[in-house]
Structures are given as structure tokens and as C-alpha cells.
Amino acid sequence: MALTLDPELRRALAERVRYCHEMGIYDFYRRESGPAEFKEPESAASEVLSASLSATSTVLQSELREEMSARKSAAVPSVAEDNILEIKLIREDLGECTRCKLHQQGRKQIVFGVGNPRAELMFVGEGPGADEDTQGEPFVGRAGQLLNNMIKAMGLRREDIYIANIVKCRPPGNRTPERDECETCSPFLMRQIAVVKPKVIVALGAVAAKNLLAINAPMSELRGRWYDFKPAGVRSGDPSWPGARLAVTYHPAFLLRDPRQKGEAWKDLQMVMKYLGIEPPKKAAE
Ligand code: SF4
């Protein structure tokens, strides 16, 4: 039966469906109508909303399926194209985000994330600094230059990797992002991870590691071992993806302050390279 909804209601319900998807809720069920019974006005309204939500989800999903099959009949999209679209959707959902207080503490722009949407390797830092805030891309300042050198030393190119941060807006004065800010922002990072489906994630620094792993431990304990990682609260579109392995190393900004630790960071990256089967260029490994 064709369903006609008021455009405003439809928009609101679409928003609700999208919100549910963000929260990891994908399936909606419509309660069978039982014998007629008295309903409080509020509960009746809630049932109408629930039925509409279910119907709208069905309509939206069927529209999505039609769009997908139209796309398929025109040309079979590659996984990379699908990933690009899904990443774009996450960016659209984020919008001009005001979900946490960092939106009003001097950010110039949101620094969403950048790189290969099918990367086998993903780096996750803490949050944007001044250069990133200006350019809208993670790791573009001095620390970014060092990260680029680290990537090159591994025999890879920056465009092979996906790079993102725990929070997408610059904390004022480069302070450490606060817990509520990380918790509010990280669902979007989780969705990015679930789309990219990397084999390995490298957490850059203690803040990234603690937020991804929900472990409170010093760097000396966090580094030098593997963790199994699955993005919390998100269902990957690929049930065959087993999750990523996660390693922890120093943040490049820390290595700029204490270059003696570069050798230790290189050990961490060598562990990653071994797992990914990457042979370093001879000169870089010396
Ligand atoms: S840090 Fe994240 S949650 Fe907070 S305003 Fe920026 S994009 Fe939104």
C-alpha cells in the first residue's frame, strides 16, 4: 500500500531512523494489532509514531534498495566507491556538528579524517592542532610531517593510509580532549573505522589508545603488544570483517619533543609492518 507522509513528519522520522542507525539499531518491528482496547492518548500517539517509524524505515530502506539496484544496473560499483559513499554519508550526518562544547571553543572547522577509504592501515590521533584546524586535514603540521616520514619509512604513501582523530574539533590551546568530548565524538570515528575496515589501527599516543581500548594504563604498558579491536556500537556492513588488530605507539608531537623515543616508535611500526607483510625500503630501516 502506498504510504503518503507529511514531508515534515517524514523528515523527522528519517532523522530518527538515521539516529537509530548511529546507535546501532537497524531493525524495526511493528507490533501486531491485538484486540481493540482502550489506550491512553499518549500511548496511542506513541503507537502511531512507532508504526510510522517502522513504515518510514521500510520506505527509506526500499528507496535505498531501489537506488542501489539502479546504480548496480548502470554500473557495478566497486567496494572503494561504496566506501567513499558511506564515508560521505558519515560526513553528512556529522554536519556542522555542535554535539559537544568543542564547537564553541574556537574551532575554525571540523577535521573529519582523510585517506584511502579501503586502507589496510589506519592511524588515529588525539585531536586537531592549529595547522589541522586551519587546513581541515589531520596531521598536516610539524607532527604531520613526522608522521609522513614514519609512513614513508614503512615503504608506504600517506594516500595508502586512513588518518583520523578521536575528536574532530581543535581543543583550545591544544589541551587534551575531555572525556565527554571524546565520548560524544567517537561514534563517528567508529563508523569511519567500520567502513574502512582496516587490518591494523595504530593509536598515536595515550589519549587515542585509552579512548579506543577503554584502558587506563601508561604508554609503557600499552605499547609493544597487539589488541583485538572492533568499533564499539557499530555494525560493519561486512560480516566477514573480523575487526582490526590495534597497536599503540607514541604521538608524533611527543616524538618531536623527545626524539630519543623515535627508535622505540620504529619498533612499534616494525611490528605493524611484519603483521601486514610490508618490507621496509632498505635505507629507512637503517
Ligand atoms: S569534537 Fe566532535 S562531537 Fe564535538 S563538536 Fe566537534 S565534531 Fe562535534
Tab-separated table of C-alpha atoms and ligand atoms in Angstrom:
chain	number	residue	atom	x	y	z
A	1	MET	CA	0.000	0.000	0.000
A	2	ALA	CA	1.395	3.384	-0.951
A	3	LEU	CA	2.280	5.489	2.067
A	4	THR	CA	1.971	9.265	1.967
A	5	LEU	CA	3.518	11.135	4.832
A	6	ASP	CA	3.608	14.793	5.631
A	7	PRO	CA	7.089	15.947	4.429
A	8	GLU	CA	7.937	17.410	7.850
A	9	LEU	CA	6.951	14.191	9.614
A	10	ARG	CA	8.845	12.178	7.020
A	11	ARG	CA	11.972	14.298	7.565
A	12	ALA	CA	11.685	13.936	11.328
A	13	LEU	CA	11.206	10.180	11.064
A	14	ALA	CA	14.095	9.859	8.618
A	15	GLU	CA	16.243	11.707	11.154
A	16	ARG	CA	15.076	9.279	13.856
A	17	VAL	CA	15.868	6.252	11.671
A	18	ARG	CA	19.311	7.685	10.946
A	19	TYR	CA	19.838	8.329	14.674
A	20	CYS	CA	18.848	4.728	15.431
A	21	HIS	CA	21.352	3.523	12.824
A	22	GLU	CA	24.021	5.649	14.509
A	23	MET	CA	23.158	3.898	17.747
A	24	GLY	CA	23.494	0.511	16.038
A	25	ILE	CA	19.749	-0.194	15.777
A	26	TYR	CA	18.931	-1.430	12.297
A	27	ASP	CA	15.754	-3.479	12.590
A	28	PHE	CA	12.324	-2.073	13.385
A	29	TYR	CA	9.335	-4.221	14.189
A	30	ARG	CA	5.715	-3.317	14.014
A	31	ARG	CA	3.602	-4.672	16.813
A	32	GLU	CA	0.730	-6.875	15.604
A	33	SER	CA	-2.578	-5.181	16.354
A	34	GLY	CA	-4.307	-7.080	19.094
A	35	PRO	CA	-7.904	-6.885	20.229
A	36	ALA	CA	-9.299	-3.373	20.483
A	37	GLU	CA	-8.504	-1.887	23.833
A	38	PHE	CA	-8.511	1.493	25.459
A	39	LYS	CA	-5.289	3.432	25.007
A	40	GLU	CA	-4.165	6.488	26.841
A	41	PRO	CA	-3.823	9.349	24.302
A	42	GLU	CA	-0.049	9.404	24.840
A	43	SER	CA	0.352	5.686	24.243
A	44	ALA	CA	-1.882	5.879	21.148
A	45	ALA	CA	0.291	8.680	19.778
A	46	SER	CA	3.393	6.707	20.561
A	47	GLU	CA	1.991	3.705	18.692
A	48	VAL	CA	1.231	5.888	15.655
A	49	LEU	CA	4.799	7.201	15.795
A	50	SER	CA	6.174	3.701	16.150
A	51	ALA	CA	4.083	2.428	13.221
A	52	SER	CA	5.098	5.414	11.112
A	53	LEU	CA	8.719	4.919	12.074
A	54	SER	CA	8.556	1.303	11.052
A	55	ALA	CA	6.750	2.144	7.812
A	56	THR	CA	9.108	5.012	7.054
A	57	SER	CA	12.114	2.846	7.699
A	58	THR	CA	10.663	0.316	5.282
A	59	VAL	CA	10.017	3.034	2.701
A	60	LEU	CA	13.503	4.508	3.162
A	61	GLN	CA	15.128	1.120	3.002
A	62	SER	CA	13.174	0.205	-0.117
A	63	GLU	CA	14.171	3.573	-1.668
A	64	LEU	CA	17.754	2.815	-0.764
A	65	ARG	CA	17.470	-0.652	-2.295
A	66	GLU	CA	15.966	0.836	-5.486
A	67	GLU	CA	18.765	3.393	-5.638
A	68	MET	CA	21.348	0.667	-5.094
A	69	SER	CA	19.847	-1.593	-7.771
A	70	ALA	CA	19.620	1.364	-10.206
A	71	ARG	CA	23.285	2.029	-9.520
A	72	LYS	CA	24.081	-1.641	-9.957
A	73	SER	CA	22.288	-1.859	-13.289
A	74	ALA	CA	24.103	1.253	-14.554
A	75	ALA	CA	27.491	0.011	-13.475
A	76	VAL	CA	28.540	-2.308	-10.699
A	77	PRO	CA	30.150	-0.005	-8.133
A	78	SER	CA	33.446	-1.090	-6.698
A	79	VAL	CA	33.927	-1.608	-2.974
A	80	ALA	CA	36.048	1.550	-2.990
A	81	GLU	CA	33.154	3.571	-4.485
A	82	ASP	CA	30.767	2.169	-1.894
A	83	ASN	CA	33.211	3.059	0.855
A	84	ILE	CA	33.595	6.601	-0.491
A	85	LEU	CA	29.811	6.986	-0.475
A	86	GLU	CA	29.496	5.613	3.029
A	87	ILE	CA	32.258	7.892	4.307
A	88	LYS	CA	30.463	10.828	2.648
A	89	LEU	CA	27.262	9.818	4.425
A	90	ILE	CA	29.024	9.864	7.776
A	91	ARG	CA	30.375	13.339	6.986
A	92	GLU	CA	26.856	14.459	6.061
A	93	ASP	CA	25.468	13.030	9.281
A	94	LEU	CA	28.115	14.889	11.262
A	95	GLY	CA	27.088	18.151	9.579
A	96	GLU	CA	28.217	21.387	11.222
A	97	CYS	CA	28.366	19.484	14.461
A	98	THR	CA	27.518	21.197	17.740
A	99	ARG	CA	27.208	17.987	19.753
A	100	CYS	CA	29.944	18.804	22.249
A	101	LYS	CA	31.352	22.011	23.710
A	102	LEU	CA	34.384	21.998	21.388
A	103	HIS	CA	32.187	23.525	18.690
A	104	GLN	CA	32.146	26.808	20.592
A	105	GLN	CA	35.720	26.914	21.811
A	106	GLY	CA	37.374	28.492	18.801
A	107	ARG	CA	37.416	25.732	16.185
A	108	LYS	CA	37.728	27.043	12.631
A	109	GLN	CA	36.413	23.887	11.065
A	110	ILE	CA	35.755	20.219	11.624
A	111	VAL	CA	38.715	17.974	10.811
A	112	PHE	CA	36.919	14.855	9.676
A	113	GLY	CA	39.607	12.431	8.510
A	114	VAL	CA	41.420	11.722	5.290
A	115	GLY	CA	42.867	8.944	3.213
A	116	ASN	CA	42.163	5.691	1.470
A	117	PRO	CA	38.634	4.502	2.347
A	118	ARG	CA	39.871	0.919	1.916
A	119	ALA	CA	43.142	1.335	3.773
A	120	GLU	CA	44.653	-1.710	5.447
A	121	LEU	CA	46.302	0.623	7.924
A	122	MET	CA	44.700	3.425	9.886
A	123	PHE	CA	46.335	5.936	12.206
A	124	VAL	CA	44.234	7.509	14.932
A	125	GLY	CA	45.465	10.543	16.849
A	126	GLU	CA	44.046	12.623	19.647
A	127	GLY	CA	42.627	15.754	18.028
A	128	PRO	CA	43.439	18.522	15.557
A	129	GLY	CA	46.042	21.159	16.335
A	130	ALA	CA	46.292	24.703	14.970
A	131	ASP	CA	47.535	23.717	11.488
A	132	GLU	CA	44.926	20.992	11.139
A	133	ASP	CA	42.210	23.385	12.287
A	134	THR	CA	43.281	25.855	9.602
A	135	GLN	CA	43.644	23.339	6.793
A	136	GLY	CA	40.818	20.955	7.729
A	137	GLU	CA	43.021	17.877	7.474
A	138	PRO	CA	44.547	15.756	10.237
A	139	PHE	CA	48.310	15.664	10.757
A	140	VAL	CA	49.443	18.455	8.460
A	141	GLY	CA	51.650	20.472	10.850
A	142	ARG	CA	55.117	19.585	12.109
A	143	ALA	CA	53.786	16.437	13.766
A	144	GLY	CA	52.112	15.599	10.466
A	145	GLN	CA	55.422	15.951	8.648
A	146	LEU	CA	56.960	13.495	11.068
A	147	LEU	CA	54.028	11.113	10.610
A	148	ASN	CA	54.536	11.356	6.836
A	149	ASN	CA	58.197	10.438	7.349
A	150	MET	CA	57.192	7.485	9.507
A	151	ILE	CA	54.761	6.323	6.815
A	152	LYS	CA	57.455	6.715	4.161
A	153	ALA	CA	59.945	4.804	6.287
A	154	MET	CA	57.451	1.947	6.297
A	155	GLY	CA	57.527	1.932	2.498
A	156	LEU	CA	54.010	3.339	2.246
A	157	ARG	CA	52.461	6.580	0.989
A	158	ARG	CA	50.189	8.850	3.002
A	159	GLU	CA	47.407	8.237	0.484
A	160	ASP	CA	47.569	4.480	1.250
A	161	ILE	CA	46.535	5.128	4.852
A	162	TYR	CA	43.388	6.447	6.514
A	163	ILE	CA	44.073	9.078	9.177
A	164	ALA	CA	41.637	10.410	11.768
A	165	ASN	CA	41.426	11.637	15.347
A	166	ILE	CA	39.382	10.819	18.419
A	167	VAL	CA	37.856	14.326	18.384
A	168	LYS	CA	37.273	16.261	15.197
A	169	CYS	CA	37.486	19.798	16.566
A	170	ARG	CA	40.554	21.510	17.969
A	171	PRO	CA	40.606	21.673	21.762
A	172	PRO	CA	41.560	25.230	22.793
A	173	GLY	CA	45.271	25.701	23.397
A	174	ASN	CA	45.818	22.094	22.285
A	175	ARG	CA	44.595	20.829	25.648
A	176	THR	CA	43.755	17.147	25.997
A	177	PRO	CA	40.185	16.476	24.882
A	178	GLU	CA	37.906	15.825	27.825
A	179	ARG	CA	36.106	12.578	28.410
A	180	ASP	CA	32.646	13.837	27.454
A	181	GLU	CA	34.054	15.350	24.231
A	182	CYS	CA	35.718	12.054	23.281
A	183	GLU	CA	32.594	10.078	24.095
A	184	THR	CA	30.394	12.407	22.053
A	185	CYS	CA	32.655	12.477	19.020
A	186	SER	CA	33.973	8.928	18.869
A	187	PRO	CA	30.789	7.262	17.462
A	188	PHE	CA	31.599	8.987	14.175
A	189	LEU	CA	35.152	7.635	14.264
A	190	MET	CA	33.714	4.184	14.997
A	191	ARG	CA	31.559	4.465	11.891
A	192	GLN	CA	34.585	5.533	9.832
A	193	ILE	CA	36.504	2.502	11.100
A	194	ALA	CA	33.565	0.201	10.340
A	195	VAL	CA	33.501	1.464	6.736
A	196	VAL	CA	37.264	1.395	6.110
A	197	LYS	CA	37.653	-1.976	7.881
A	198	PRO	CA	41.419	-1.701	8.287
A	199	LYS	CA	43.535	-4.715	9.146
A	200	VAL	CA	45.561	-2.636	11.580
A	201	ILE	CA	44.882	0.506	13.591
A	202	VAL	CA	47.782	2.356	15.153
A	203	ALA	CA	46.768	4.528	18.096
A	204	LEU	CA	49.061	7.544	18.242
A	205	GLY	CA	49.602	8.431	21.871
A	206	ALA	CA	48.000	7.574	25.170
A	207	VAL	CA	44.789	9.585	24.659
A	208	ALA	CA	43.946	7.778	21.419
A	209	ALA	CA	44.898	4.406	22.906
A	210	LYS	CA	42.896	4.878	26.094
A	211	ASN	CA	39.816	6.010	24.205
A	212	LEU	CA	39.936	3.226	21.625
A	213	LEU	CA	40.726	0.483	24.110
A	214	ALA	CA	38.907	1.851	27.174
A	215	ILE	CA	42.023	1.019	29.177
A	216	ASN	CA	43.698	3.389	31.581
A	217	ALA	CA	47.376	2.444	31.501
A	218	PRO	CA	50.698	4.200	30.915
A	219	MET	CA	52.340	4.100	27.479
A	220	SER	CA	54.987	1.722	28.775
A	221	GLU	CA	52.250	-0.872	29.313
A	222	LEU	CA	50.152	-0.012	26.257
A	223	ARG	CA	52.948	-0.330	23.677
A	224	GLY	CA	54.627	-3.441	22.319
A	225	ARG	CA	51.626	-5.734	22.039
A	226	TRP	CA	48.542	-6.360	19.922
A	227	TYR	CA	44.931	-5.764	20.875
A	228	ASP	CA	41.824	-7.035	19.117
A	229	PHE	CA	39.596	-4.147	18.178
A	230	LYS	CA	36.031	-3.833	16.928
A	231	PRO	CA	34.371	-0.416	16.661
A	232	ALA	CA	32.006	-0.075	19.609
A	233	GLY	CA	28.312	0.321	18.917
A	234	VAL	CA	28.563	-0.018	15.137
A	235	ARG	CA	27.737	-2.932	12.889
A	236	SER	CA	30.115	-3.254	9.976
A	237	GLY	CA	28.473	-3.700	6.589
A	238	ASP	CA	30.813	-6.649	6.042
A	239	PRO	CA	30.079	-9.507	8.467
A	240	SER	CA	33.232	-11.275	7.247
A	241	TRP	CA	35.435	-8.484	8.652
A	242	PRO	CA	36.851	-9.891	11.879
A	243	GLY	CA	37.806	-6.484	13.273
A	244	ALA	CA	41.222	-4.866	13.350
A	245	ARG	CA	44.380	-5.515	15.279
A	246	LEU	CA	45.426	-2.475	17.224
A	247	ALA	CA	48.919	-1.348	18.199
A	248	VAL	CA	49.945	1.686	20.223
A	249	THR	CA	52.869	3.993	19.588
A	250	TYR	CA	53.985	7.474	20.534
A	251	HIS	CA	52.224	10.518	19.127
A	252	PRO	CA	54.478	12.293	16.594
A	253	ALA	CA	54.131	15.537	18.616
A	254	PHE	CA	55.671	13.703	21.583
A	255	LEU	CA	58.479	12.410	19.356
A	256	LEU	CA	59.224	15.995	18.313
A	257	ARG	CA	59.627	16.892	21.991
A	258	ASP	CA	61.643	13.770	22.797
A	259	PRO	CA	63.366	12.495	19.629
A	260	ARG	CA	65.213	9.828	21.652
A	261	GLN	CA	61.970	7.823	21.588
A	262	LYS	CA	61.929	7.594	17.776
A	263	GLY	CA	63.735	4.252	17.925
A	264	GLU	CA	61.000	2.872	20.179
A	265	ALA	CA	58.311	4.153	17.807
A	266	TRP	CA	60.137	2.497	14.912
A	267	LYS	CA	60.000	-0.820	16.813
A	268	ASP	CA	56.216	-0.403	17.082
A	269	LEU	CA	55.929	0.299	13.364
A	270	GLN	CA	58.118	-2.698	12.540
A	271	MET	CA	55.691	-4.877	14.480
A	272	VAL	CA	52.884	-3.467	12.309
A	273	MET	CA	54.861	-3.974	9.100
A	274	LYS	CA	55.621	-7.574	9.995
A	275	TYR	CA	51.933	-8.265	10.548
A	276	LEU	CA	50.970	-6.596	7.252
A	277	GLY	CA	53.829	-8.286	5.369
A	278	ILE	CA	55.446	-4.977	4.444
A	279	GLU	CA	59.149	-4.937	3.613
A	280	PRO	CA	60.676	-1.562	4.520
A	281	PRO	CA	62.821	0.232	1.964
A	282	LYS	CA	66.424	-0.712	2.906
A	283	LYS	CA	67.541	2.843	3.732
A	284	ALA	CA	64.577	3.563	6.023
A	285	ALA	CA	65.233	0.589	8.236
A	286	GLU	CA	68.852	1.610	8.943
B	1	SF4	S1	34.516	17.421	18.596
B	1	SF4	FE1	33.162	16.050	17.501
B	1	SF4	S2	31.275	15.971	18.729
B	1	SF4	FE2	32.434	17.802	19.364
B	1	SF4	S3	31.600	19.453	18.107
B	1	SF4	FE3	33.435	18.637	17.054
B	1	SF4	S4	32.636	17.125	15.608
B	1	SF4	FE4	31.018	17.546	17.121
